[in-house]
XYZ file of C-alpha atoms in Angstrom:
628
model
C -47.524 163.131 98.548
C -50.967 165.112 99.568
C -50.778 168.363 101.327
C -51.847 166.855 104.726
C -48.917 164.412 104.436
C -46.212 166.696 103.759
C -47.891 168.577 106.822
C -47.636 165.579 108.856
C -43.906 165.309 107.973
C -43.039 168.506 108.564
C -44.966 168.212 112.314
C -43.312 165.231 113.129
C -39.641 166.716 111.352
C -40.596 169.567 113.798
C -41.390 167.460 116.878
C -38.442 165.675 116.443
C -35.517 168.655 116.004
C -37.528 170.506 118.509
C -35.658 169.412 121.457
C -32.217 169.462 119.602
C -33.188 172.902 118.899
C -33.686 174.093 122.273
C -30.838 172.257 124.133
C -28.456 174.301 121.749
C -30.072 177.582 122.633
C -30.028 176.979 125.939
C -26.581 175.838 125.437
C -25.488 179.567 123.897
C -27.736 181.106 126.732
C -25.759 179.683 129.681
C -22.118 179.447 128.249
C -22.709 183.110 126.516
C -19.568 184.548 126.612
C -17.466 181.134 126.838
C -18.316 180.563 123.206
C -15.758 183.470 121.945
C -12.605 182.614 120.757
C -9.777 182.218 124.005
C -10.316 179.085 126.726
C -12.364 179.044 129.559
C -10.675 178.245 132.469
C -12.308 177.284 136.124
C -11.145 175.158 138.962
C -10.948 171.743 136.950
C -11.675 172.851 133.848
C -8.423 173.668 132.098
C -8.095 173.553 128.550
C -4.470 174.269 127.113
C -3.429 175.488 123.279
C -1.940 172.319 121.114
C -2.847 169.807 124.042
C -0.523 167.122 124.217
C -1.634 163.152 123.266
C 1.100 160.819 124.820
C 1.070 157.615 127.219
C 0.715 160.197 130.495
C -2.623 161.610 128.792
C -3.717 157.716 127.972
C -3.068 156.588 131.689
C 0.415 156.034 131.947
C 2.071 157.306 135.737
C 1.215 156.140 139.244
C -1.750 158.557 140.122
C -5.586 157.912 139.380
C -6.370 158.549 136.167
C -8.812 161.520 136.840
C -8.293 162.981 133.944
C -8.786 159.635 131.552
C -9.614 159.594 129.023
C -11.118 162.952 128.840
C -7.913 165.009 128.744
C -7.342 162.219 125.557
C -10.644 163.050 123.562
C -10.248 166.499 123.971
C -6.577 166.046 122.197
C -7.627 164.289 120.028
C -10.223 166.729 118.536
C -7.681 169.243 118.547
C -6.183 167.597 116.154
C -8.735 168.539 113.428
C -10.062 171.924 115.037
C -8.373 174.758 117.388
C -8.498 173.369 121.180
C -10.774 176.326 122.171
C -13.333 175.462 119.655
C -13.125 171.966 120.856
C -13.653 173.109 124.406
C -17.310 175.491 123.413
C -18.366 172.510 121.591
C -17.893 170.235 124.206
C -19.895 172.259 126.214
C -22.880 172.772 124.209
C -22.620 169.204 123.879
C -23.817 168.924 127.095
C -26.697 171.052 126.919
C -28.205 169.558 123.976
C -27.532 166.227 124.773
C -29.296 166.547 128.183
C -32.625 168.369 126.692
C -32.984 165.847 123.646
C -32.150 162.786 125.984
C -34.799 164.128 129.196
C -37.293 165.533 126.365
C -37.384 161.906 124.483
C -38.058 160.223 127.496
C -41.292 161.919 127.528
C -44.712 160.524 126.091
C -47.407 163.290 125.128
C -47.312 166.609 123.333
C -44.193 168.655 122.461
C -44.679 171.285 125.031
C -44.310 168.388 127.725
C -41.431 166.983 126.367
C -39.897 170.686 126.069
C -40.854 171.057 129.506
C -38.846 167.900 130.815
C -35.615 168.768 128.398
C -35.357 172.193 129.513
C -35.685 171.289 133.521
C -32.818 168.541 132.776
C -30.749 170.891 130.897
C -30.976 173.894 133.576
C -30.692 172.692 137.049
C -28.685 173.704 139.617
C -26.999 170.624 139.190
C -25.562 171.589 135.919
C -24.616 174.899 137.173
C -22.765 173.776 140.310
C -20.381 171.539 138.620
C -19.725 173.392 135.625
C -18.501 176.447 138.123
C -16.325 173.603 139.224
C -14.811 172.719 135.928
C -16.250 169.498 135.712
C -17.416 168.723 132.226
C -16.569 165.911 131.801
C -18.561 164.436 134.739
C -21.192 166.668 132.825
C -21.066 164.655 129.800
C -22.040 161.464 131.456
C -24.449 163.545 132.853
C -25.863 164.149 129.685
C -26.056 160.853 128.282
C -27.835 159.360 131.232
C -31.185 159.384 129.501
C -30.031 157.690 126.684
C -28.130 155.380 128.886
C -31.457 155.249 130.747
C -33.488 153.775 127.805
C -30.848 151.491 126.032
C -30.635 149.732 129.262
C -34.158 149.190 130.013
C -33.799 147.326 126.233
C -31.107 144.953 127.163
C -32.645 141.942 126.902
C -30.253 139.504 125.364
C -26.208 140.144 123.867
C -27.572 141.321 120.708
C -28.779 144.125 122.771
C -25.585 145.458 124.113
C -24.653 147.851 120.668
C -27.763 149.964 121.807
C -26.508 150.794 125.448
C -22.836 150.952 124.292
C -23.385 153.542 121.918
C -25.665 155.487 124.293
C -22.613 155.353 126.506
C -20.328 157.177 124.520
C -20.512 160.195 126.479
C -19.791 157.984 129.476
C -16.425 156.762 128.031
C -15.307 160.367 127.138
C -15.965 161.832 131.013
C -14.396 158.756 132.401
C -14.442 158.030 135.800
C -17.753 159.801 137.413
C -19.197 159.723 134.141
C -19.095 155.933 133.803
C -19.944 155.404 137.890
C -23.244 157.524 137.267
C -24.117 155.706 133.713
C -23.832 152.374 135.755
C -26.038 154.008 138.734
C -28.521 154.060 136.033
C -27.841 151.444 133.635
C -27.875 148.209 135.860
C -31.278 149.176 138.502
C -33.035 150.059 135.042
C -31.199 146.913 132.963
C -32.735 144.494 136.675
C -36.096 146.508 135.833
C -37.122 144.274 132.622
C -40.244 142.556 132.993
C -39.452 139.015 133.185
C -38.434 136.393 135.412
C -35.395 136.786 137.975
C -32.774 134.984 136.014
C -33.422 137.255 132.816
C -33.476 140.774 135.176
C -30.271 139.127 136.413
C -28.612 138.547 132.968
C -29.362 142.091 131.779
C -28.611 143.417 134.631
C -24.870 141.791 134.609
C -24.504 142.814 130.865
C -25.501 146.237 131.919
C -22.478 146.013 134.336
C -20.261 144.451 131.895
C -20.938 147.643 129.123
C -20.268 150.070 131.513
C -17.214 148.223 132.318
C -15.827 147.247 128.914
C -15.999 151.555 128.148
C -14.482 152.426 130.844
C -11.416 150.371 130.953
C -9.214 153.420 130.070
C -9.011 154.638 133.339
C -10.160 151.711 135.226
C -6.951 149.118 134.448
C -4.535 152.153 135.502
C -6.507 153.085 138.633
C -6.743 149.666 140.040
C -3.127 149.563 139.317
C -2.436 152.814 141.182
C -4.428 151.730 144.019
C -1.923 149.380 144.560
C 0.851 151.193 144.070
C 0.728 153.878 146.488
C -1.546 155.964 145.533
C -4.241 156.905 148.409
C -7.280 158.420 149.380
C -7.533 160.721 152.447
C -10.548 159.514 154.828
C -10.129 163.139 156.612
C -11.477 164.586 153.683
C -14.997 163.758 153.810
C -16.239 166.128 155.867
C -14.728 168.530 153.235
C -17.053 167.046 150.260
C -20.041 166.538 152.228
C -22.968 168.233 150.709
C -23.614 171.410 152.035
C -26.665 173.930 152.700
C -26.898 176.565 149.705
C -30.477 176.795 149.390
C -32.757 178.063 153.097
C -33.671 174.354 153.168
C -30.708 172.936 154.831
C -28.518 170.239 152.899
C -31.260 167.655 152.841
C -33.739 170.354 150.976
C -30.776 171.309 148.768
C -29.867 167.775 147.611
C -33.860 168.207 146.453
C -33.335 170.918 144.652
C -30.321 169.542 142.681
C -28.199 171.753 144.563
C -25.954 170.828 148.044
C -22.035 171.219 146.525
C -19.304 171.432 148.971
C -17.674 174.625 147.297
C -19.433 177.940 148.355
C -17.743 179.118 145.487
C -19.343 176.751 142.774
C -23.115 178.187 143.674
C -24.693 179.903 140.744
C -26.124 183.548 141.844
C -29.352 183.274 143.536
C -29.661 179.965 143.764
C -29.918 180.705 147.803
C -32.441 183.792 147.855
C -35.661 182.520 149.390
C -38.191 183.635 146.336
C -36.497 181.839 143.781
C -35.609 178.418 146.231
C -39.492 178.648 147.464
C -40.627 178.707 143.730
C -37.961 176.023 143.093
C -39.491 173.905 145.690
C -42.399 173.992 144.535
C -41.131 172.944 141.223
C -39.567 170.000 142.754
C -42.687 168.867 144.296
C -44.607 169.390 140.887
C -42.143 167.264 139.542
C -42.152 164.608 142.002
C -45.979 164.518 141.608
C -45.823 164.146 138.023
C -43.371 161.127 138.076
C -45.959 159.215 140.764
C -48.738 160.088 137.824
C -46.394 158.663 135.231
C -45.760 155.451 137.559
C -49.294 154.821 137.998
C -49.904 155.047 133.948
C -47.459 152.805 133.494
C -46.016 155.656 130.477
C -42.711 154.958 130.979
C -42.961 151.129 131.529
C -39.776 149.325 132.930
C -37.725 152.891 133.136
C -40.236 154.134 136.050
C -39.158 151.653 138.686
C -35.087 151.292 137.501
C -34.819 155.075 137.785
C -36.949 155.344 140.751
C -34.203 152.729 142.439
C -31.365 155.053 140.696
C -32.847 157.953 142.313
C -33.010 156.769 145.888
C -29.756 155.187 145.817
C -28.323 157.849 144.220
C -29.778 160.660 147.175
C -28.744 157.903 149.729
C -25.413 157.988 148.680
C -25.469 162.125 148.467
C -27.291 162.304 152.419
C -24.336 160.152 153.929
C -22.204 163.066 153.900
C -24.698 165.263 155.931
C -24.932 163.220 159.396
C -22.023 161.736 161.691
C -22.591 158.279 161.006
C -22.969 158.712 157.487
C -19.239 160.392 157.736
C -17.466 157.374 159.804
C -18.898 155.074 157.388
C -17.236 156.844 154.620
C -14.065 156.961 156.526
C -13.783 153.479 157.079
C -15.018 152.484 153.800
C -11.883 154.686 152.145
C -9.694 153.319 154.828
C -10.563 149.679 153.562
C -9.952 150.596 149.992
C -8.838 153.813 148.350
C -11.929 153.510 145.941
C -14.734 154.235 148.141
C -12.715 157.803 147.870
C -15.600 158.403 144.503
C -18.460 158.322 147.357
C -17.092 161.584 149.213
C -18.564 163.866 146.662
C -21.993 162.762 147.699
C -24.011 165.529 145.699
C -22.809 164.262 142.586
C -24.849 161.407 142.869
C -27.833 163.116 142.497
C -27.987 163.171 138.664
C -30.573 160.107 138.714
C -33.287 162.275 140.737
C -32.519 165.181 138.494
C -33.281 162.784 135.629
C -36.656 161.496 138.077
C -37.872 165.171 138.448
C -37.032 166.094 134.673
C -39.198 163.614 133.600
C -41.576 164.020 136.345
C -41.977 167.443 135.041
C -43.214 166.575 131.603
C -45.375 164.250 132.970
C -46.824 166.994 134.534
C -46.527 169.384 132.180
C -48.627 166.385 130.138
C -51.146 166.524 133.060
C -51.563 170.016 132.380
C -52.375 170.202 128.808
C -55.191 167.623 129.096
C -56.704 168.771 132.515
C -60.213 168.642 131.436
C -61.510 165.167 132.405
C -62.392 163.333 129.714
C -61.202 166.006 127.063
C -60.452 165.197 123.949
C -59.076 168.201 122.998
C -55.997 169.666 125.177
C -57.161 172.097 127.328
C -56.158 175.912 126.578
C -55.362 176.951 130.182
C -53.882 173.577 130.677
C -51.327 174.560 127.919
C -50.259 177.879 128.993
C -49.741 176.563 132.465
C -47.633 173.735 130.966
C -45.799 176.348 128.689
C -44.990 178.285 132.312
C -43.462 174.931 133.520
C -41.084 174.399 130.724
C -40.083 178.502 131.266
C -39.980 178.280 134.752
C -36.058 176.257 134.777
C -34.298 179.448 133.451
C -36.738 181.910 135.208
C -35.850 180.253 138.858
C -32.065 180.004 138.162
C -30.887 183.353 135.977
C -27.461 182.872 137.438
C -26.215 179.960 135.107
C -27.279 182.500 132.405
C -24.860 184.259 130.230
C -21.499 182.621 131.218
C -22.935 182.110 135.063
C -23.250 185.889 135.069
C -19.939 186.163 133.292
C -18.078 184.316 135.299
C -17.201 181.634 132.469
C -15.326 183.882 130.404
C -12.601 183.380 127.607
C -8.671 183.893 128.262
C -5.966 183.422 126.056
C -2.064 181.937 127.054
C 0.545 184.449 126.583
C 2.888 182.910 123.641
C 5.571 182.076 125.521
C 3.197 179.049 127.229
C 3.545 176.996 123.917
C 7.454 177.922 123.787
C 8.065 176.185 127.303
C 5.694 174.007 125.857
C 7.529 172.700 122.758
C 11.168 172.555 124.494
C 10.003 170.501 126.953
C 8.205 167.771 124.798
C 10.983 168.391 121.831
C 13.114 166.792 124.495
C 13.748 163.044 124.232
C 14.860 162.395 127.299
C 12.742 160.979 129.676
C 11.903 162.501 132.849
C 9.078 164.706 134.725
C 8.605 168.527 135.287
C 7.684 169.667 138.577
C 5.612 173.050 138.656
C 6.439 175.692 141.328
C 4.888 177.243 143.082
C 4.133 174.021 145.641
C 0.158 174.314 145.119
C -2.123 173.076 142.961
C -4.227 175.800 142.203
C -3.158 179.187 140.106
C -5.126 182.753 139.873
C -6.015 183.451 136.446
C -3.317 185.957 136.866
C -0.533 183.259 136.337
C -1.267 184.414 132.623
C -0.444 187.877 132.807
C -2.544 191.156 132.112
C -5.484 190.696 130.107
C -3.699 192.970 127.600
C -1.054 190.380 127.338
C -3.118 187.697 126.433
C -3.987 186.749 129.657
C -6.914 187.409 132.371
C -7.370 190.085 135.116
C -7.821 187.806 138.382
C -11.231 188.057 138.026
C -13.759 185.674 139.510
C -13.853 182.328 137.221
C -12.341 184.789 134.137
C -12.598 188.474 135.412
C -13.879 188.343 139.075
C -12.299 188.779 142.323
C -11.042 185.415 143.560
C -10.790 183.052 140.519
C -8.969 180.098 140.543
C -8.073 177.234 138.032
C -6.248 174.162 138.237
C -2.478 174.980 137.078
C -2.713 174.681 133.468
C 1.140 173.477 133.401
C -0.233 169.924 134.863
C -1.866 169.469 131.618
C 0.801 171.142 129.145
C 3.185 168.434 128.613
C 3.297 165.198 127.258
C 5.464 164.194 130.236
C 4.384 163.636 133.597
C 3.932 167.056 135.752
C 4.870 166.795 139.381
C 2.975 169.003 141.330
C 1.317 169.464 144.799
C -1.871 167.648 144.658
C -3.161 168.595 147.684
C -6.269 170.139 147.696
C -6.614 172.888 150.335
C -10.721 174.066 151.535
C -12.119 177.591 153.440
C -13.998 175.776 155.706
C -15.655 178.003 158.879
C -12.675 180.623 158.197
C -9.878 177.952 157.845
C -8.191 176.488 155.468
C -8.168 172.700 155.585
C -6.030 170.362 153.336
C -6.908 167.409 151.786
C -4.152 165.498 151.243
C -3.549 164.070 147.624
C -3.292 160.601 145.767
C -0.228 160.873 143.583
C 3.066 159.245 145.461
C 5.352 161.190 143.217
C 4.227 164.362 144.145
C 4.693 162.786 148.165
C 8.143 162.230 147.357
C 8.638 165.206 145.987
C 7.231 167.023 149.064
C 9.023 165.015 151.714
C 12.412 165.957 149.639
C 11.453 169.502 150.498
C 10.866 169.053 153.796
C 13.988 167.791 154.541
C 16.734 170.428 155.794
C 18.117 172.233 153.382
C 15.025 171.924 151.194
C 14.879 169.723 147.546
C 17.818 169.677 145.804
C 19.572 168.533 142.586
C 20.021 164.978 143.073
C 17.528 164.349 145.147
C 15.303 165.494 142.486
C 16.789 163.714 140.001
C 16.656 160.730 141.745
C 12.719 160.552 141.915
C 13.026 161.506 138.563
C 12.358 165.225 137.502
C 14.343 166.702 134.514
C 12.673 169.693 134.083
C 11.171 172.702 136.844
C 9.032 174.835 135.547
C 8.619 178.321 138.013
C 5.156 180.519 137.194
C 7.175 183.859 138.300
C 3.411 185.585 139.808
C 1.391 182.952 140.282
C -0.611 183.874 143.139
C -2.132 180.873 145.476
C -5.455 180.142 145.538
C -5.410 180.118 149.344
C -3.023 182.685 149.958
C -3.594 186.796 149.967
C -0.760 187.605 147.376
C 1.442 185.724 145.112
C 4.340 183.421 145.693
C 7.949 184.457 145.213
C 9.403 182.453 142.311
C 11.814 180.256 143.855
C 10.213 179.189 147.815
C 13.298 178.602 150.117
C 12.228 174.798 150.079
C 13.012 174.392 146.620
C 15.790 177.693 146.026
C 18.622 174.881 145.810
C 17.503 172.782 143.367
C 16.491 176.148 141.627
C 20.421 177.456 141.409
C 21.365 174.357 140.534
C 19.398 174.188 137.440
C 20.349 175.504 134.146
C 18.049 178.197 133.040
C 16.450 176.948 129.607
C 14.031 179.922 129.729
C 13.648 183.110 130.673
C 10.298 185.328 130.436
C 7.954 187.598 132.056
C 5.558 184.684 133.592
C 6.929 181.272 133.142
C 10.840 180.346 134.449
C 12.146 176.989 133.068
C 15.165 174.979 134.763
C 16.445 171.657 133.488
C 18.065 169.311 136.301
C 21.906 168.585 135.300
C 22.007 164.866 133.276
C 24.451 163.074 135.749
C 21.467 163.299 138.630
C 18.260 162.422 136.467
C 17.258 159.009 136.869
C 14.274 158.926 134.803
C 12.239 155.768 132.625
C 10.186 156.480 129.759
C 6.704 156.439 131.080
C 4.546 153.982 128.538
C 0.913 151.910 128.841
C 1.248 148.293 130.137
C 0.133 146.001 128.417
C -2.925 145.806 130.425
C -3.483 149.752 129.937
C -2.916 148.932 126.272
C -5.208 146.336 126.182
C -7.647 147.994 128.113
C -7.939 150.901 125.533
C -8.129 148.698 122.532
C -11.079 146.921 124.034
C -12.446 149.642 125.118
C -12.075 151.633 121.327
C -13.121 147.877 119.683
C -16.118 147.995 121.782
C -17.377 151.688 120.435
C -16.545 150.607 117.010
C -18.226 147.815 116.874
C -21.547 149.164 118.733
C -21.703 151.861 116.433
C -21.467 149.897 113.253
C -23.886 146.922 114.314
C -26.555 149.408 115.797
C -25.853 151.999 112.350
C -26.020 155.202 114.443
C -25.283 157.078 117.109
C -28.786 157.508 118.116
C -30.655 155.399 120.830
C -34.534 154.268 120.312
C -36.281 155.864 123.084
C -38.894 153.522 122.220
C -40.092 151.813 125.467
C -40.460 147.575 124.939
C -44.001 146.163 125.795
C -44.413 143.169 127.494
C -45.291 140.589 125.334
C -48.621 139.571 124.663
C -49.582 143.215 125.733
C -51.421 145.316 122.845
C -51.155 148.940 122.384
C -53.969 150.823 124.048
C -54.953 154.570 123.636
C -54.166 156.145 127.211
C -56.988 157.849 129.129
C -55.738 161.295 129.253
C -57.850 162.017 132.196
């Protein structure tokens, strides 16, 4: 090998881990603190020490399967490494993934592609729902460019390993993951050049991927759909997207930002310098994806994502006018299901994607500004290099833990003692969790001292909240009050929630007299499980230990443990009447499809990594590109 090869190799080796490279820095820069050892714990993201890996975890129980299969991957890793390890690595995960994915969809120089992978990695986007916990929407997030250019491939069966492995990430988030990966993979899968009956067949074996990997949580939610659990149509005014930029909800959804939780926006997201600059970001970026359409660079990908894109923002502007709102209601009202389109902000990954790319297009633009050049241009460089720096500059507050507000905590030991007598129970039977809410202050685990946080916000700040982390502690079901309660104009508003148990469970306490013995046992609970100081997330102090609608059922109870934070009761034999929850045989089936599917794309493609090669038409020869 001659000097100038081994240079060449060592450029291209370069070119190539450059973007891996950078999505893991920016990774450490915006989880920061997250990455010690302890779990990071944040409205839905709750992580729990030994997490448990039983039928309830694969989809068994009457609620939607939310939490399918990604509560299940996350178990299973913990297998082979501590759970909080698994948790920092799932999260860099998603930074990486996003930058290599966005940066490979690129054409041109490296500082263009850099460009587009940092802008997809760092968006408000990203920031908003990991303050909400939601990583494992954030996964699928991450895989949509690979998703993006296996489906745009698809042209016949032998096709389908390609877009199966790219949507691996899809099948670990489960249920938002997979809805976004298939608002991607079938417009761009219809996008093939070719006549209609061909866009049609890829387009259906688009479909059919996304379905076959996301069987897991899709056989036991059609299943609960019909078996009681609900939707609540009241609640989309709730999850409509919101105003957190000057630019009203419209310009937010724009800007990648627009989440219905004041609480979820990143720090100075809102201030008027930074959302002006951001604009004008947007705009660049929208420029440079009209220059990339008219160049034909990204061939069939330009038009599927553009129709991803617009859906997508359709979908996320219902929410923001009246009769976007009554649509939604009477589409939930028809069928539970149309419950995924109240979130409508979350559909805005696809124009993220649109404007990431749009960016290194012109970013691209940029370095060969000079008509006719055939040299890049050196001003056109460094304003390219401000473009890929300008993601991080315009949004500081996902940096560094979301200024610190994605911090480490650690369960007091006595969390994985309740923990093992309940599962080292045979018996069958659920546990309902008191206090009646479903959301905990981080000071449910006790002084930081202890092992625990301080009540800080997210992990050490005024107002932090977290999903109880007894729902996901047990390998039985957990009963608890699903209902998810909103500040909305100084109120508190409740959305009412999907599972029937916990409806049963509430209507026994409502009765006079409040829940007792055997009428718990009768819907089934064995075990109650008291957090002695949990305080409620809606509520100005904590919650006594045993509320008067559930003090009977309490004394009842005979005391299995005893400690500083956690109280647990078990319900006397003669009232349990309680069946082993286990898979159907649909849910079973649905999983080993589902697992034969990823096996076998991964060993007929040989890797886990998707050609970003665009196809040419045939009879089309490569051409060198103007730059100009």
């Amino acid at each position: 090998m001659t000097g100038d090869e081994a240079t060449r190799r060592w450029k291209g080796l370069l070119r190539g881990a450059a973007p891996w490279g950078v999505g893991l820095l920016l990774g450490v820069l915006a989880v920061g603190p997250g990455l010690g050892r302890g779990f990071v714990l944040r409205y839905d993201m709750v992580f729990v020490p030994d997490p448990p890996l039983g039928p309830v975890q694969l989809g068994a129980g009457e609620g939607f399967p939310r939490a399918v299969p990604s509560d299940a991957a996350a178990a299973l890793l913990a297998k082979a490494l501590p759970a909080d390890l698994v948790q920092a690595g799932l999260l860099l995960a998603v930074f990486v993934l996003s930058c290599a994915g966005a940066a490979r969809l690129v054409p041109g120089p490296l500082v263009a592609r850099l460009a587009a992978g940092v802008f997809y990695a760092w968006t408000p986007y990203i920031a908003e729902r990991l303050l909400l916990g939601q990583w494992a929407l954030l996964l699928g997030y991450a895989g949509l460019p690979w998703v993006l250019s296996a489906a745009v491939r698809l042209a016949a069966p032998r096709d389908l390993p390609r877009l199966v492995t790219a949507l691996l990430p899809a099948a670990v988030g489960g249920f938002s993951s997979a809805v976004l990966s298939a608002l991607v993979a079938v417009p761009a899968a219809a996008a093939r050049p070719g006549p209609a009956a061909a866009r049609l067949r890829s387009a259906l074996l688009a479909a059919a991927a996304v379905a076959a990997v996301s069987l897991p949580w899709l056989v036991p939610a059609l299943s609960a759909a019909g078996g009681g659990a609900r939707t609540d149509p009241g609640a989309v005014d709730l999850f409509a997207a919101r105003a957190d930029t000057p630019f009203g909800a419209a310009g937010s959804l724009l800007l990648l930002g627009g989440v219905w939780n004041a609480q979820a926006v990143p720090d100075g997201l809102g201030h008027p310098f930074f959302a002006a600059c951001r604009l004008a970001l947007a705009l660049a970026a929208l420029a440079g994806w009209l220059l990339l359409l008219r160049r034909g660079s990204l061939g069939p990908a330009g038009p599927g994502l553009t129709a991803a894109a617009i859906a997508g923002t359709a979908v996320a502007l219902l929410g923001t006018a009246a009769p976007g709102r009554d649509l939604l209601r009477l589409l939930i009202e028809a069928w539970p299901g149309f419950g995924a389109l109240r979130d409508g902000q979350l559909y805005t990954a696809p124009l993220a994607l649109l404007q990431a790319a749009g960016l290194g297009g012109a970013a691209a633009w940029l370095v060969h500004s000079a008509a006719g050049a055939a040299r890049p241009d050196r001003a056109g460089a460094a304003a390219a290099a401000l473009l890929l720096l300008a993601p991080p500059v315009l949004l500081p507050g996902l940096a560094w833990g979301a200024a610190g507000r994605l911090a480490p905590v650690e369960y007091p030991a006595e969390w994985t003692r309740v923990q093992r007598l309940v599962d080292g129970d045979p018996r069958p039977g659920s546990v309902l969790v008191l206090p009646w809410s479903a959301y905990r202050g981080l000071g449910v685990l006790g002084p930081r001292g202890a092992g625990g946080a301080d009540g800080a916000d997210g992990a050490g700040g005024p107002g932090g909240v977290v999903l109880d982390p007894a729902v996901k502690l047990f390998e039985r079901p957990a009963v608890w009050n699903d209902d998810l309660r909103v500040a909305d104009g100084g109120a508190v508003r409740a959305a009412e929630g999907e599972d029937p148990a916990a409806r049963a469970v509430a209507g026994l306490a409502a009765r006079p007299g409040g829940a007792d013995a055997p009428g718990a046992g009768a819907l089934g609970v064995r075990y109650v499980l008291v957090e002695r100081a949990a305080p409620d997330a809606a509520d100005s102090g904590p919650r006594h230990l045993s509320e008067n609608r559930f003090l009977s059922l309490v004394e009842a109870s005979e005391t299995v443990h005893e400690g500083p934070s956690l109280a647990l009761y078990r319900v006397p034999d003669e009232h349990v009447d309680a069946v082993k929850e286990d898979l159907s045989v649909l849910e079973v089936t649905g999983w080993l499809v589902t697992v034969g599917s990823i096996v076998w794309s991964l060993v007929a493609s040989s890797s886990n990594l998707v050609s970003m090669r665009w196809p040419r038409p045939e009879g089309t020869e490569p051409r060198k590109e103007n730059p100009s």
